[in-house]
Amino acid sequence: MKFKNLSYKKNIACLFSCAIFFILTSCEEDLTKRNGNQSKNFPSQIINNARIIQRDSGFVTLKALAPIIEKYELIDSPYVVARKGINIEFFDKKKPKLPGKITAKYARIFEYKKFYEAKGNVRITTNEGQRFAMQSIYWDQRKNRIYTKDTVYVTMEDGSTLVGANGMTAKDDFSEYTFFNSSGDFSSKQLSESKK
């Protein structure tokens, strides 16, 4: 009878151990499922008072200043964002002492896609002295194209102006561009020079 009682107690202990094991493992699975669904869209790096210099074979191609830059690297399409604005100087090897400039209230960069966007009071000054003003602009670096659907205001070095009411597309070095539904104010001197 003692043997039967001991075996009964062992069976109860075994059953109790199995129940605890299954409860713990089921709780563990629920936790992993819940953690897997959590958003990973948070910055992996934050840089305050950022000063960035980009070089190509020793030549400085870009200088950027931003109050804060956040890098989102833990998602499928990683990107870098400057939520509080950015000031960029870009340099051309042909005119290294005259940088072009871009300022915007917001910028986002998709590094792997080589795609850039700037929004909010965007201002661009080329190293040729042309000034562009718009609310947003996009740069596809792989295609060497810049474009916007916003109204674009352009002031040339001589003071003449051009308005592209339905946006523009351009080469990224601004050597050629196309405005949509454009109008302008050109000096008679400039028109006579263009006829020659």
JSON list of C-alpha atoms in Angstrom, two decimals:
[
{"chain": "A", "resi": 1, "resn": "MET", "atom": "CA", "xyz": [0.00, 0.00, 0.00]},
{"chain": "A", "resi": 2, "resn": "LYS", "atom": "CA", "xyz": [2.89, 2.34, 0.69]},
{"chain": "A", "resi": 3, "resn": "PHE", "atom": "CA", "xyz": [4.23, 1.62, -2.79]},
{"chain": "A", "resi": 4, "resn": "LYS", "atom": "CA", "xyz": [0.85, 2.45, -4.36]},
{"chain": "A", "resi": 5, "resn": "ASN", "atom": "CA", "xyz": [0.60, 5.72, -2.40]},
{"chain": "A", "resi": 6, "resn": "LEU", "atom": "CA", "xyz": [4.16, 6.72, -3.39]},
{"chain": "A", "resi": 7, "resn": "SER", "atom": "CA", "xyz": [3.48, 6.02, -7.06]},
{"chain": "A", "resi": 8, "resn": "TYR", "atom": "CA", "xyz": [0.24, 8.04, -6.85]},
{"chain": "A", "resi": 9, "resn": "LYS", "atom": "CA", "xyz": [2.14, 11.02, -5.40]},
{"chain": "A", "resi": 10, "resn": "LYS", "atom": "CA", "xyz": [4.79, 10.73, -8.13]},
{"chain": "A", "resi": 11, "resn": "ASN", "atom": "CA", "xyz": [2.08, 10.78, -10.82]},
{"chain": "A", "resi": 12, "resn": "ILE", "atom": "CA", "xyz": [0.50, 13.89, -9.30]},
{"chain": "A", "resi": 13, "resn": "ALA", "atom": "CA", "xyz": [3.93, 15.59, -9.11]},
{"chain": "A", "resi": 14, "resn": "CYS", "atom": "CA", "xyz": [4.66, 14.64, -12.74]},
{"chain": "A", "resi": 15, "resn": "LEU", "atom": "CA", "xyz": [1.27, 15.93, -13.90]},
{"chain": "A", "resi": 16, "resn": "PHE", "atom": "CA", "xyz": [1.74, 19.15, -11.94]},
{"chain": "A", "resi": 17, "resn": "SER", "atom": "CA", "xyz": [5.24, 19.62, -13.48]},
{"chain": "A", "resi": 18, "resn": "CYS", "atom": "CA", "xyz": [3.89, 19.07, -17.00]},
{"chain": "A", "resi": 19, "resn": "ALA", "atom": "CA", "xyz": [1.07, 21.56, -16.41]},
{"chain": "A", "resi": 20, "resn": "ILE", "atom": "CA", "xyz": [3.54, 24.20, -15.21]},
{"chain": "A", "resi": 21, "resn": "PHE", "atom": "CA", "xyz": [5.82, 23.50, -18.22]},
{"chain": "A", "resi": 22, "resn": "PHE", "atom": "CA", "xyz": [2.95, 23.94, -20.71]},
{"chain": "A", "resi": 23, "resn": "ILE", "atom": "CA", "xyz": [1.70, 27.09, -18.99]},
{"chain": "A", "resi": 24, "resn": "LEU", "atom": "CA", "xyz": [5.17, 28.64, -19.06]},
{"chain": "A", "resi": 25, "resn": "THR", "atom": "CA", "xyz": [5.87, 27.73, -22.68]},
{"chain": "A", "resi": 26, "resn": "SER", "atom": "CA", "xyz": [2.47, 28.99, -23.85]},
{"chain": "A", "resi": 27, "resn": "CYS", "atom": "CA", "xyz": [3.08, 32.30, -22.04]},
{"chain": "A", "resi": 28, "resn": "GLU", "atom": "CA", "xyz": [6.53, 32.53, -23.62]},
{"chain": "A", "resi": 29, "resn": "GLU", "atom": "CA", "xyz": [5.10, 32.00, -27.12]},
{"chain": "A", "resi": 30, "resn": "ASP", "atom": "CA", "xyz": [2.49, 34.72, -26.57]},
{"chain": "A", "resi": 31, "resn": "LEU", "atom": "CA", "xyz": [5.20, 37.15, -25.47]},
{"chain": "A", "resi": 32, "resn": "THR", "atom": "CA", "xyz": [7.32, 36.48, -28.54]},
{"chain": "A", "resi": 33, "resn": "LYS", "atom": "CA", "xyz": [4.33, 36.88, -30.83]},
{"chain": "A", "resi": 34, "resn": "ARG", "atom": "CA", "xyz": [3.41, 40.15, -29.17]},
{"chain": "A", "resi": 35, "resn": "ASN", "atom": "CA", "xyz": [7.00, 41.49, -29.35]},
{"chain": "A", "resi": 36, "resn": "GLY", "atom": "CA", "xyz": [7.28, 40.48, -33.01]},
{"chain": "A", "resi": 37, "resn": "ASN", "atom": "CA", "xyz": [4.34, 42.72, -33.89]},
{"chain": "A", "resi": 38, "resn": "GLN", "atom": "CA", "xyz": [5.79, 45.79, -32.20]},
{"chain": "A", "resi": 39, "resn": "SER", "atom": "CA", "xyz": [6.83, 48.66, -34.43]},
{"chain": "A", "resi": 40, "resn": "LYS", "atom": "CA", "xyz": [10.51, 48.82, -35.31]},
{"chain": "A", "resi": 41, "resn": "ASN", "atom": "CA", "xyz": [10.09, 52.27, -36.82]},
{"chain": "A", "resi": 42, "resn": "PHE", "atom": "CA", "xyz": [12.12, 54.18, -34.24]},
{"chain": "A", "resi": 43, "resn": "PRO", "atom": "CA", "xyz": [15.49, 55.88, -34.69]},
{"chain": "A", "resi": 44, "resn": "SER", "atom": "CA", "xyz": [18.53, 53.68, -34.18]},
{"chain": "A", "resi": 45, "resn": "GLN", "atom": "CA", "xyz": [20.79, 56.76, -34.13]},
{"chain": "A", "resi": 46, "resn": "ILE", "atom": "CA", "xyz": [20.11, 60.39, -33.25]},
{"chain": "A", "resi": 47, "resn": "ILE", "atom": "CA", "xyz": [22.65, 63.11, -34.03]},
{"chain": "A", "resi": 48, "resn": "ASN", "atom": "CA", "xyz": [22.20, 66.55, -32.45]},
{"chain": "A", "resi": 49, "resn": "ASN", "atom": "CA", "xyz": [23.77, 69.60, -34.12]},
{"chain": "A", "resi": 50, "resn": "ALA", "atom": "CA", "xyz": [24.86, 67.46, -37.06]},
{"chain": "A", "resi": 51, "resn": "ARG", "atom": "CA", "xyz": [27.70, 68.56, -39.32]},
{"chain": "A", "resi": 52, "resn": "ILE", "atom": "CA", "xyz": [28.18, 66.15, -42.20]},
{"chain": "A", "resi": 53, "resn": "ILE", "atom": "CA", "xyz": [30.89, 66.26, -44.86]},
{"chain": "A", "resi": 54, "resn": "GLN", "atom": "CA", "xyz": [30.72, 63.92, -47.85]},
{"chain": "A", "resi": 55, "resn": "ARG", "atom": "CA", "xyz": [33.80, 63.30, -50.00]},
{"chain": "A", "resi": 56, "resn": "ASP", "atom": "CA", "xyz": [34.50, 61.59, -53.30]},
{"chain": "A", "resi": 57, "resn": "SER", "atom": "CA", "xyz": [38.16, 60.72, -53.88]},
{"chain": "A", "resi": 58, "resn": "GLY", "atom": "CA", "xyz": [39.21, 63.40, -51.41]},
{"chain": "A", "resi": 59, "resn": "PHE", "atom": "CA", "xyz": [37.06, 66.12, -53.03]},
{"chain": "A", "resi": 60, "resn": "VAL", "atom": "CA", "xyz": [34.34, 67.56, -50.75]},
{"chain": "A", "resi": 61, "resn": "THR", "atom": "CA", "xyz": [31.05, 67.07, -52.61]},
{"chain": "A", "resi": 62, "resn": "LEU", "atom": "CA", "xyz": [28.63, 68.03, -49.85]},
{"chain": "A", "resi": 63, "resn": "LYS", "atom": "CA", "xyz": [28.45, 69.78, -46.49]},
{"chain": "A", "resi": 64, "resn": "ALA", "atom": "CA", "xyz": [25.26, 69.57, -44.41]},
{"chain": "A", "resi": 65, "resn": "LEU", "atom": "CA", "xyz": [24.14, 71.19, -41.16]},
{"chain": "A", "resi": 66, "resn": "ALA", "atom": "CA", "xyz": [21.01, 70.14, -39.25]},
{"chain": "A", "resi": 67, "resn": "PRO", "atom": "CA", "xyz": [19.78, 70.67, -35.67]},
{"chain": "A", "resi": 68, "resn": "ILE", "atom": "CA", "xyz": [18.85, 66.97, -35.43]},
{"chain": "A", "resi": 69, "resn": "ILE", "atom": "CA", "xyz": [19.22, 63.96, -37.70]},
{"chain": "A", "resi": 70, "resn": "GLU", "atom": "CA", "xyz": [17.56, 60.60, -37.02]},
{"chain": "A", "resi": 71, "resn": "LYS", "atom": "CA", "xyz": [18.56, 57.32, -38.69]},
{"chain": "A", "resi": 72, "resn": "TYR", "atom": "CA", "xyz": [15.90, 54.61, -39.05]},
{"chain": "A", "resi": 73, "resn": "GLU", "atom": "CA", "xyz": [17.83, 51.42, -39.85]},
{"chain": "A", "resi": 74, "resn": "LEU", "atom": "CA", "xyz": [15.72, 48.60, -38.34]},
{"chain": "A", "resi": 75, "resn": "ILE", "atom": "CA", "xyz": [13.01, 48.62, -41.04]},
{"chain": "A", "resi": 76, "resn": "ASP", "atom": "CA", "xyz": [12.74, 47.27, -44.59]},
{"chain": "A", "resi": 77, "resn": "SER", "atom": "CA", "xyz": [13.43, 50.64, -46.27]},
{"chain": "A", "resi": 78, "resn": "PRO", "atom": "CA", "xyz": [15.92, 52.44, -43.98]},
{"chain": "A", "resi": 79, "resn": "TYR", "atom": "CA", "xyz": [16.06, 56.21, -44.16]},
{"chain": "A", "resi": 80, "resn": "VAL", "atom": "CA", "xyz": [17.54, 59.31, -42.55]},
{"chain": "A", "resi": 81, "resn": "VAL", "atom": "CA", "xyz": [15.35, 62.27, -41.59]},
{"chain": "A", "resi": 82, "resn": "ALA", "atom": "CA", "xyz": [16.03, 65.89, -40.63]},
{"chain": "A", "resi": 83, "resn": "ARG", "atom": "CA", "xyz": [12.74, 67.00, -39.04]},
{"chain": "A", "resi": 84, "resn": "LYS", "atom": "CA", "xyz": [13.91, 70.42, -37.89]},
{"chain": "A", "resi": 85, "resn": "GLY", "atom": "CA", "xyz": [15.41, 71.57, -41.17]},
{"chain": "A", "resi": 86, "resn": "ILE", "atom": "CA", "xyz": [18.66, 71.23, -43.07]},
{"chain": "A", "resi": 87, "resn": "ASN", "atom": "CA", "xyz": [21.20, 73.46, -44.83]},
{"chain": "A", "resi": 88, "resn": "ILE", "atom": "CA", "xyz": [23.28, 71.84, -47.56]},
{"chain": "A", "resi": 89, "resn": "GLU", "atom": "CA", "xyz": [26.17, 73.13, -49.65]},
{"chain": "A", "resi": 90, "resn": "PHE", "atom": "CA", "xyz": [27.01, 71.02, -52.72]},
{"chain": "A", "resi": 91, "resn": "PHE", "atom": "CA", "xyz": [30.21, 71.41, -54.69]},
{"chain": "A", "resi": 92, "resn": "ASP", "atom": "CA", "xyz": [30.97, 70.92, -58.37]},
{"chain": "A", "resi": 93, "resn": "LYS", "atom": "CA", "xyz": [34.49, 70.00, -59.46]},
{"chain": "A", "resi": 94, "resn": "LYS", "atom": "CA", "xyz": [34.25, 72.60, -62.25]},
{"chain": "A", "resi": 95, "resn": "LYS", "atom": "CA", "xyz": [33.61, 75.41, -59.75]},
{"chain": "A", "resi": 96, "resn": "PRO", "atom": "CA", "xyz": [34.79, 74.14, -56.36]},
{"chain": "A", "resi": 97, "resn": "LYS", "atom": "CA", "xyz": [34.91, 77.59, -54.75]},
{"chain": "A", "resi": 98, "resn": "LEU", "atom": "CA", "xyz": [31.27, 78.44, -55.57]},
{"chain": "A", "resi": 99, "resn": "PRO", "atom": "CA", "xyz": [28.99, 75.93, -53.84]},
{"chain": "A", "resi": 100, "resn": "GLY", "atom": "CA", "xyz": [25.33, 75.52, -54.58]},
{"chain": "A", "resi": 101, "resn": "LYS", "atom": "CA", "xyz": [22.98, 75.66, -51.60]},
{"chain": "A", "resi": 102, "resn": "ILE", "atom": "CA", "xyz": [19.76, 73.98, -50.50]},
{"chain": "A", "resi": 103, "resn": "THR", "atom": "CA", "xyz": [17.70, 74.83, -47.45]},
{"chain": "A", "resi": 104, "resn": "ALA", "atom": "CA", "xyz": [14.45, 73.19, -46.32]},
{"chain": "A", "resi": 105, "resn": "LYS", "atom": "CA", "xyz": [12.39, 72.79, -43.16]},
{"chain": "A", "resi": 106, "resn": "TYR", "atom": "CA", "xyz": [12.32, 68.98, -43.56]},
{"chain": "A", "resi": 107, "resn": "ALA", "atom": "CA", "xyz": [14.39, 66.42, -45.46]},
{"chain": "A", "resi": 108, "resn": "ARG", "atom": "CA", "xyz": [14.37, 62.64, -45.81]},
{"chain": "A", "resi": 109, "resn": "ILE", "atom": "CA", "xyz": [17.00, 60.46, -47.47]},
{"chain": "A", "resi": 110, "resn": "PHE", "atom": "CA", "xyz": [16.55, 56.84, -48.58]},
{"chain": "A", "resi": 111, "resn": "GLU", "atom": "CA", "xyz": [20.22, 55.86, -48.77]},
{"chain": "A", "resi": 112, "resn": "TYR", "atom": "CA", "xyz": [19.83, 52.45, -50.47]},
{"chain": "A", "resi": 113, "resn": "LYS", "atom": "CA", "xyz": [17.46, 53.82, -53.11]},
{"chain": "A", "resi": 114, "resn": "LYS", "atom": "CA", "xyz": [19.54, 57.01, -53.46]},
{"chain": "A", "resi": 115, "resn": "PHE", "atom": "CA", "xyz": [16.33, 59.02, -53.27]},
{"chain": "A", "resi": 116, "resn": "TYR", "atom": "CA", "xyz": [16.04, 62.36, -51.48]},
{"chain": "A", "resi": 117, "resn": "GLU", "atom": "CA", "xyz": [13.12, 64.61, -50.63]},
{"chain": "A", "resi": 118, "resn": "ALA", "atom": "CA", "xyz": [12.98, 68.10, -49.15]},
{"chain": "A", "resi": 119, "resn": "LYS", "atom": "CA", "xyz": [9.84, 69.91, -48.00]},
{"chain": "A", "resi": 120, "resn": "GLY", "atom": "CA", "xyz": [8.80, 73.20, -46.51]},
{"chain": "A", "resi": 121, "resn": "ASN", "atom": "CA", "xyz": [10.09, 76.49, -47.87]},
{"chain": "A", "resi": 122, "resn": "VAL", "atom": "CA", "xyz": [12.70, 74.82, -50.12]},
{"chain": "A", "resi": 123, "resn": "ARG", "atom": "CA", "xyz": [15.33, 77.20, -51.50]},
{"chain": "A", "resi": 124, "resn": "ILE", "atom": "CA", "xyz": [18.02, 76.21, -53.98]},
{"chain": "A", "resi": 125, "resn": "THR", "atom": "CA", "xyz": [20.85, 78.41, -55.24]},
{"chain": "A", "resi": 126, "resn": "THR", "atom": "CA", "xyz": [23.02, 76.96, -58.00]},
{"chain": "A", "resi": 127, "resn": "ASN", "atom": "CA", "xyz": [26.71, 77.74, -58.36]},
{"chain": "A", "resi": 128, "resn": "GLU", "atom": "CA", "xyz": [25.66, 79.69, -61.49]},
{"chain": "A", "resi": 129, "resn": "GLY", "atom": "CA", "xyz": [23.62, 82.10, -59.32]},
{"chain": "A", "resi": 130, "resn": "GLN", "atom": "CA", "xyz": [20.12, 80.87, -60.23]},
{"chain": "A", "resi": 131, "resn": "ARG", "atom": "CA", "xyz": [17.68, 80.83, -57.28]},
{"chain": "A", "resi": 132, "resn": "PHE", "atom": "CA", "xyz": [14.77, 78.38, -57.09]},
{"chain": "A", "resi": 133, "resn": "ALA", "atom": "CA", "xyz": [11.92, 78.53, -54.55]},
{"chain": "A", "resi": 134, "resn": "MET", "atom": "CA", "xyz": [9.24, 75.85, -54.06]},
{"chain": "A", "resi": 135, "resn": "GLN", "atom": "CA", "xyz": [7.51, 73.88, -51.29]},
{"chain": "A", "resi": 136, "resn": "SER", "atom": "CA", "xyz": [8.90, 70.43, -52.08]},
{"chain": "A", "resi": 137, "resn": "ILE", "atom": "CA", "xyz": [11.46, 68.79, -54.32]},
{"chain": "A", "resi": 138, "resn": "TYR", "atom": "CA", "xyz": [12.58, 65.21, -55.02]},
{"chain": "A", "resi": 139, "resn": "TRP", "atom": "CA", "xyz": [15.96, 63.98, -56.24]},
{"chain": "A", "resi": 140, "resn": "ASP", "atom": "CA", "xyz": [16.43, 60.56, -57.80]},
{"chain": "A", "resi": 141, "resn": "GLN", "atom": "CA", "xyz": [20.22, 60.27, -57.72]},
{"chain": "A", "resi": 142, "resn": "ARG", "atom": "CA", "xyz": [20.27, 57.05, -59.77]},
{"chain": "A", "resi": 143, "resn": "LYS", "atom": "CA", "xyz": [18.51, 58.82, -62.65]},
{"chain": "A", "resi": 144, "resn": "ASN", "atom": "CA", "xyz": [20.29, 62.16, -62.03]},
{"chain": "A", "resi": 145, "resn": "ARG", "atom": "CA", "xyz": [16.88, 63.87, -62.02]},
{"chain": "A", "resi": 146, "resn": "ILE", "atom": "CA", "xyz": [15.27, 66.47, -59.76]},
{"chain": "A", "resi": 147, "resn": "TYR", "atom": "CA", "xyz": [11.54, 67.15, -59.96]},
{"chain": "A", "resi": 148, "resn": "THR", "atom": "CA", "xyz": [8.55, 68.75, -58.27]},
{"chain": "A", "resi": 149, "resn": "LYS", "atom": "CA", "xyz": [4.87, 69.27, -59.03]},
{"chain": "A", "resi": 150, "resn": "ASP", "atom": "CA", "xyz": [4.74, 72.44, -56.92]},
{"chain": "A", "resi": 151, "resn": "THR", "atom": "CA", "xyz": [4.83, 75.95, -58.35]},
{"chain": "A", "resi": 152, "resn": "VAL", "atom": "CA", "xyz": [8.49, 76.88, -58.88]},
{"chain": "A", "resi": 153, "resn": "TYR", "atom": "CA", "xyz": [9.80, 80.45, -58.80]},
{"chain": "A", "resi": 154, "resn": "VAL", "atom": "CA", "xyz": [13.17, 81.01, -60.46]},
{"chain": "A", "resi": 155, "resn": "THR", "atom": "CA", "xyz": [15.25, 84.16, -60.34]},
{"chain": "A", "resi": 156, "resn": "MET", "atom": "CA", "xyz": [18.13, 84.30, -62.79]},
{"chain": "A", "resi": 157, "resn": "GLU", "atom": "CA", "xyz": [21.45, 86.02, -62.08]},
{"chain": "A", "resi": 158, "resn": "ASP", "atom": "CA", "xyz": [20.40, 89.02, -64.20]},
{"chain": "A", "resi": 159, "resn": "GLY", "atom": "CA", "xyz": [17.19, 89.50, -62.18]},
{"chain": "A", "resi": 160, "resn": "SER", "atom": "CA", "xyz": [14.74, 88.02, -64.70]},
{"chain": "A", "resi": 161, "resn": "THR", "atom": "CA", "xyz": [12.13, 85.64, -63.27]},
{"chain": "A", "resi": 162, "resn": "LEU", "atom": "CA", "xyz": [10.35, 82.52, -64.40]},
{"chain": "A", "resi": 163, "resn": "VAL", "atom": "CA", "xyz": [7.38, 80.74, -62.85]},
{"chain": "A", "resi": 164, "resn": "GLY", "atom": "CA", "xyz": [6.62, 77.08, -63.49]},
{"chain": "A", "resi": 165, "resn": "ALA", "atom": "CA", "xyz": [3.00, 76.85, -62.29]},
{"chain": "A", "resi": 166, "resn": "ASN", "atom": "CA", "xyz": [2.82, 73.05, -62.52]},
{"chain": "A", "resi": 167, "resn": "GLY", "atom": "CA", "xyz": [6.34, 72.18, -61.43]},
{"chain": "A", "resi": 168, "resn": "MET", "atom": "CA", "xyz": [9.53, 71.26, -63.20]},
{"chain": "A", "resi": 169, "resn": "THR", "atom": "CA", "xyz": [11.97, 68.50, -63.93]},
{"chain": "A", "resi": 170, "resn": "ALA", "atom": "CA", "xyz": [15.73, 69.02, -64.23]},
{"chain": "A", "resi": 171, "resn": "LYS", "atom": "CA", "xyz": [19.11, 67.35, -64.42]},
{"chain": "A", "resi": 172, "resn": "ASP", "atom": "CA", "xyz": [20.59, 67.24, -60.95]},
{"chain": "A", "resi": 173, "resn": "ASP", "atom": "CA", "xyz": [23.37, 69.64, -61.97]},
{"chain": "A", "resi": 174, "resn": "PHE", "atom": "CA", "xyz": [20.75, 72.12, -63.32]},
{"chain": "A", "resi": 175, "resn": "SER", "atom": "CA", "xyz": [22.43, 72.12, -66.74]},
{"chain": "A", "resi": 176, "resn": "GLU", "atom": "CA", "xyz": [18.99, 71.65, -68.29]},
{"chain": "A", "resi": 177, "resn": "TYR", "atom": "CA", "xyz": [15.46, 71.87, -66.96]},
{"chain": "A", "resi": 178, "resn": "THR", "atom": "CA", "xyz": [11.85, 71.85, -68.12]},
{"chain": "A", "resi": 179, "resn": "PHE", "atom": "CA", "xyz": [9.05, 73.93, -66.55]},
{"chain": "A", "resi": 180, "resn": "PHE", "atom": "CA", "xyz": [5.37, 73.07, -66.90]},
{"chain": "A", "resi": 181, "resn": "ASN", "atom": "CA", "xyz": [2.83, 75.82, -67.63]},
{"chain": "A", "resi": 182, "resn": "SER", "atom": "CA", "xyz": [5.47, 78.53, -67.30]},
{"chain": "A", "resi": 183, "resn": "SER", "atom": "CA", "xyz": [5.45, 82.30, -67.50]},
{"chain": "A", "resi": 184, "resn": "GLY", "atom": "CA", "xyz": [8.17, 84.87, -66.88]},
{"chain": "A", "resi": 185, "resn": "ASP", "atom": "CA", "xyz": [9.61, 88.34, -66.87]},
{"chain": "A", "resi": 186, "resn": "PHE", "atom": "CA", "xyz": [12.64, 88.59, -69.11]},
{"chain": "A", "resi": 187, "resn": "SER", "atom": "CA", "xyz": [14.63, 91.68, -69.98]},
{"chain": "A", "resi": 188, "resn": "SER", "atom": "CA", "xyz": [14.74, 92.78, -73.64]},
{"chain": "A", "resi": 189, "resn": "LYS", "atom": "CA", "xyz": [18.54, 92.46, -73.53]},
{"chain": "A", "resi": 190, "resn": "GLN", "atom": "CA", "xyz": [18.24, 88.78, -72.64]},
{"chain": "A", "resi": 191, "resn": "LEU", "atom": "CA", "xyz": [15.71, 88.13, -75.43]},
{"chain": "A", "resi": 192, "resn": "SER", "atom": "CA", "xyz": [17.92, 89.82, -78.06]},
{"chain": "A", "resi": 193, "resn": "GLU", "atom": "CA", "xyz": [20.92, 87.75, -76.89]},
{"chain": "A", "resi": 194, "resn": "SER", "atom": "CA", "xyz": [18.95, 84.52, -77.16]},
{"chain": "A", "resi": 195, "resn": "LYS", "atom": "CA", "xyz": [17.97, 85.32, -80.82]},
{"chain": "A", "resi": 196, "resn": "LYS", "atom": "CA", "xyz": [21.63, 85.61, -81.90]}
]
